[in-house]
Amino acid sequence: MIVFHAMPGNGTMAAHLAREFGGEARIADVDVHAFPDGESLVRVEPPDAETDAVLVCTLDHPDTVTVPLLMAAATLRELGARRVVLVAPYLAYMRQDKRFAPGQAVSARIYAAWLSTHFDDLVTVDPHLHRIARLDEVYTLRSRVVHAAPVLAAWIREQIDDPWIVGPDGESAQWARDVAARIGAPVTVLEKTRFGDTDVAVTAPEAHAHRHRTPVLLDDIISSGRTLAAVVEHLHAQGMRDAVCVAVHGLMAGDARELLRKAGVARVVCTNTVGDARDAIDVSAAIADGLRDLLFNMEEGNT
């Protein structure tokens, strides 16, 4: 038996996953009570001895959710769960993967050590891998990485006429080129110069060659929205059509959505790894496939 234990705010994804598994799975909510002093009291449904406990928790606000998540995992293991698995559609703390200045914490490795201590397995969607090429470089648990490119490509094929896939910077190249190849669309990866957390400049040297197409800005994460807004403004200045922004993880920090609207973005669509937007691109079936492979394939290794 597989029980999906949904952390607060993750009930919809847990329900989607349970549906994909059919009669061999059910859902149990994790209750988190916040005390006035900031501490949390976590309560889980006690597992049966032969139960695989799957905690479903996207990690878009990691400093808030990680302590209750680790408490839930530790409690499930203490109460006898056969395996404790984490489904984290969005995996946090992957950007700071090296020490850029003296004294900085390498948070990607620290966070990986915490999760690896409390979980047997991990399933996530397109983590932000850059200098770290594979999760098993920092995670010691077994893992499966689910790729969103197939569902992003299918959505663009159905929704956008004559798309021009645009990667806003070098880090987006792997997603932009994969999706473009799947739908037979032209692709351009832009050059970005960053002057600070919210100050960026971009260039699009090939824009004039795609004036008859709809720019589809494709990235793994929309966080502040500053990079995409700069790209849209640059394309507008060259007379391009209104752009559509498509991303795997829509963190939408602060005023990101309003910033993109003011920049002239026609539409912003992300997958449902974060939040429950009605127009989100559903990746739950792909996550279920990755989880099924992990649960029923006991060979060691990470993908």
XYZ file of C-alpha atoms in Angstrom:
303
model
C 0.000 0.000 0.000
C 1.162 3.500 -0.850
C -0.076 6.408 1.231
C 0.418 9.932 -0.062
C 0.880 12.199 2.954
C 0.096 15.721 1.753
C 1.848 18.563 3.516
C -0.333 21.709 3.820
C -0.983 23.247 0.413
C -0.104 20.045 -1.464
C -3.452 18.273 -1.393
C -4.251 18.793 -5.084
C -0.963 17.276 -6.271
C -1.346 14.380 -3.815
C -4.834 13.730 -5.178
C -3.542 13.742 -8.766
C -0.807 11.254 -7.857
C -3.178 8.965 -5.964
C -5.484 8.981 -8.982
C -2.576 7.923 -11.214
C -1.843 4.990 -8.886
C -5.483 3.926 -8.650
C -6.637 1.489 -5.965
C -3.142 0.798 -4.671
C -2.905 4.262 -3.100
C -4.747 6.583 -0.748
C -4.261 10.078 0.704
C -3.621 11.245 4.266
C -3.185 14.895 5.204
C -0.328 16.057 7.400
C -1.543 18.492 10.064
C 0.823 21.319 10.995
C -0.166 23.536 13.907
C 1.788 26.759 14.386
C 2.258 27.908 17.978
C 2.415 31.649 18.780
C 6.160 31.385 19.436
C 6.825 30.131 15.900
C 7.290 26.442 16.684
C 5.237 23.780 14.916
C 3.350 20.708 16.069
C 3.195 18.083 13.320
C 0.750 15.175 13.235
C 0.730 12.339 10.679
C -1.521 9.349 10.168
C 0.348 6.393 11.721
C 1.480 4.084 8.889
C 0.996 0.339 8.618
C 4.147 -1.775 8.774
C 4.100 -2.580 5.043
C 3.274 0.952 3.906
C 5.404 3.140 1.673
C 4.890 6.653 3.052
C 5.160 9.278 0.320
C 5.333 12.847 1.571
C 4.154 15.318 -1.079
C 5.643 18.750 -0.528
C 6.734 21.298 -3.094
C 9.523 23.447 -1.687
C 8.844 26.930 -3.029
C 9.025 28.453 0.477
C 11.691 26.162 1.925
C 12.560 28.096 5.072
C 8.923 27.824 6.198
C 8.103 24.250 5.197
C 11.344 22.334 5.720
C 11.212 21.934 9.513
C 7.629 20.553 9.521
C 8.516 18.349 6.535
C 11.512 16.803 8.290
C 9.430 16.303 11.448
C 6.776 14.495 9.420
C 9.391 12.271 7.765
C 11.052 11.414 11.065
C 7.682 10.632 12.672
C 6.571 8.360 9.830
C 9.821 6.428 10.084
C 9.580 6.219 13.891
C 6.022 4.885 13.617
C 7.079 2.088 11.293
C 6.788 3.162 7.652
C 8.610 0.705 5.385
C 10.021 3.526 3.256
C 9.766 7.293 3.470
C 9.749 8.956 0.067
C 9.675 12.652 -0.800
C 7.848 13.944 -3.863
C 9.044 17.531 -4.177
C 7.790 18.836 -7.540
C 9.950 21.915 -7.004
C 13.272 21.297 -5.249
C 14.727 24.294 -3.453
C 18.286 25.398 -2.728
C 19.923 24.284 -5.969
C 21.238 27.686 -7.143
C 23.936 28.253 -4.497
C 26.047 25.304 -5.615
C 29.466 26.838 -4.936
C 31.080 29.382 -2.634
C 30.987 32.595 -4.667
C 32.508 34.708 -1.880
C 34.485 33.873 1.275
C 32.319 32.598 4.108
C 29.210 31.837 2.033
C 27.289 28.654 2.792
C 27.069 26.191 -0.099
C 23.372 25.731 0.559
C 22.779 23.177 -2.218
C 25.001 20.656 -0.442
C 23.767 21.504 3.062
C 20.108 21.190 2.105
C 20.784 17.954 0.226
C 22.395 16.491 3.335
C 19.333 17.339 5.431
C 16.869 15.712 3.035
C 19.120 12.707 2.416
C 19.220 12.025 6.151
C 15.432 11.835 6.524
C 14.254 10.272 3.253
C 14.981 7.049 1.404
C 13.991 8.346 -2.032
C 13.253 11.594 -3.846
C 11.241 12.436 -6.961
C 11.431 15.958 -8.350
C 10.837 17.857 -11.579
C 13.696 19.554 -13.436
C 15.848 20.765 -10.548
C 18.057 23.742 -11.311
C 21.186 21.810 -12.250
C 24.035 23.960 -13.468
C 27.490 23.367 -12.023
C 25.983 20.302 -10.286
C 25.243 17.982 -13.203
C 23.335 15.233 -11.354
C 21.469 15.053 -8.066
C 23.656 12.203 -6.825
C 26.580 14.617 -6.716
C 24.998 16.123 -3.592
C 22.144 13.768 -2.587
C 22.930 10.370 -1.076
C 19.380 9.003 -1.350
C 17.929 7.387 -4.477
C 16.263 9.862 -6.790
C 14.361 10.261 -10.023
C 14.331 13.501 -11.999
C 11.179 14.015 -14.068
C 11.585 16.156 -17.187
C 8.834 18.582 -18.115
C 9.968 19.173 -21.717
C 7.498 16.679 -23.255
C 4.438 18.293 -21.665
C 5.721 21.822 -22.308
C 6.262 20.954 -25.957
C 2.787 19.423 -26.239
C 1.192 22.548 -24.734
C 3.082 24.903 -27.050
C 2.228 22.769 -30.094
C -1.481 22.941 -29.224
C -1.676 26.568 -28.079
C 0.818 28.653 -30.086
C 0.877 29.208 -33.845
C 4.337 29.636 -35.416
C 6.312 29.686 -32.140
C 9.871 30.953 -31.860
C 11.411 29.401 -28.736
C 13.576 31.871 -26.835
C 15.835 30.909 -23.940
C 16.393 34.089 -21.885
C 19.925 33.099 -20.812
C 22.488 30.317 -21.040
C 21.027 28.400 -18.087
C 17.719 28.036 -19.939
C 19.373 26.511 -23.017
C 18.761 22.875 -22.071
C 14.986 23.362 -21.794
C 14.637 25.718 -24.764
C 16.561 23.497 -27.168
C 14.835 20.306 -26.017
C 11.341 21.752 -26.431
C 12.186 23.378 -29.767
C 13.499 20.084 -31.134
C 10.314 18.281 -30.096
C 8.039 20.666 -32.013
C 10.341 21.566 -34.893
C 10.502 25.255 -33.989
C 13.449 27.640 -34.307
C 15.274 28.416 -31.069
C 17.505 31.223 -29.869
C 19.323 31.394 -26.544
C 19.989 34.986 -25.518
C 22.956 36.521 -23.796
C 22.279 38.023 -20.374
C 24.383 40.411 -18.331
C 23.456 40.608 -14.653
C 24.319 43.736 -12.658
C 22.506 42.719 -9.454
C 19.628 40.602 -8.131
C 17.053 42.584 -10.133
C 19.118 44.496 -12.725
C 19.748 42.618 -15.995
C 20.336 43.362 -19.665
C 19.765 41.016 -22.624
C 20.433 40.955 -26.343
C 18.470 39.140 -29.079
C 20.587 39.308 -32.235
C 18.331 36.962 -34.267
C 14.995 38.633 -33.537
C 14.611 40.225 -36.986
C 14.621 36.765 -38.615
C 11.488 35.687 -36.692
C 9.195 38.708 -37.001
C 6.310 36.576 -38.279
C 6.493 34.203 -35.297
C 5.271 34.368 -31.690
C 8.151 34.540 -29.202
C 7.782 31.864 -26.542
C 10.134 32.636 -23.681
C 11.012 29.311 -22.065
C 12.791 28.867 -18.736
C 12.927 26.471 -15.824
C 12.041 29.050 -13.149
C 10.205 32.352 -13.035
C 11.254 33.963 -9.770
C 11.456 37.769 -9.756
C 10.472 37.965 -13.452
C 13.135 40.629 -14.117
C 15.015 38.628 -16.746
C 11.888 37.753 -18.732
C 10.588 41.327 -18.493
C 13.898 42.625 -19.877
C 13.672 40.151 -22.776
C 10.083 41.147 -23.598
C 10.945 44.846 -23.572
C 13.925 44.170 -25.843
C 11.753 42.192 -28.302
C 9.053 44.865 -28.320
C 11.693 47.456 -29.173
C 12.488 45.371 -32.264
C 8.863 45.188 -33.340
C 8.195 41.590 -32.339
C 4.791 40.137 -31.478
C 3.651 39.974 -27.849
C 5.512 37.161 -26.121
C 4.220 34.173 -24.193
C 6.202 33.084 -21.126
C 6.306 29.357 -20.352
C 8.209 27.917 -17.395
C 8.506 24.718 -15.427
C 8.380 26.304 -11.966
C 6.352 29.467 -11.406
C 7.683 30.837 -8.122
C 6.385 34.330 -8.949
C 8.139 36.103 -6.105
C 6.858 39.526 -5.086
C 5.383 41.515 -7.977
C 6.698 39.189 -10.714
C 3.334 38.597 -12.379
C 2.447 42.310 -12.453
C 5.936 43.153 -13.737
C 5.519 40.755 -16.648
C 2.073 42.131 -17.432
C 3.400 45.695 -17.561
C 6.290 44.568 -19.770
C 3.713 43.379 -22.322
C 3.652 39.617 -21.870
C 0.561 38.184 -23.525
C 0.347 35.121 -21.295
C 2.290 33.425 -18.489
C 1.859 29.657 -18.117
C 3.747 27.301 -15.799
C 3.370 23.701 -14.732
C 1.605 22.745 -11.520
C 4.825 22.045 -9.590
C 4.039 25.212 -7.610
C 0.494 26.317 -6.785
C -2.860 25.233 -8.174
C -3.489 27.602 -11.103
C -6.340 26.362 -13.293
C -4.430 26.947 -16.522
C -1.280 25.237 -15.261
C 0.339 22.530 -17.373
C -0.210 19.271 -15.495
C 2.922 17.190 -14.849
C 1.366 14.818 -12.294
C 1.277 11.859 -14.701
C 5.003 12.266 -15.387
C 5.726 12.532 -11.660
C 3.694 9.370 -11.057
C 5.721 7.536 -13.690
C 8.958 8.594 -12.012
C 7.653 7.582 -8.606
C 6.408 4.238 -9.910
C 9.835 3.520 -11.386
C 11.503 4.426 -8.108
C 9.180 2.373 -5.923
C 9.213 -0.749 -8.039
C 12.783 -0.644 -9.317
C 15.034 -1.303 -6.346
C 18.297 -0.966 -8.256
C 20.628 1.611 -6.777
C 21.353 4.806 -8.620
C 20.075 8.220 -9.398
C 18.657 9.640 -12.632
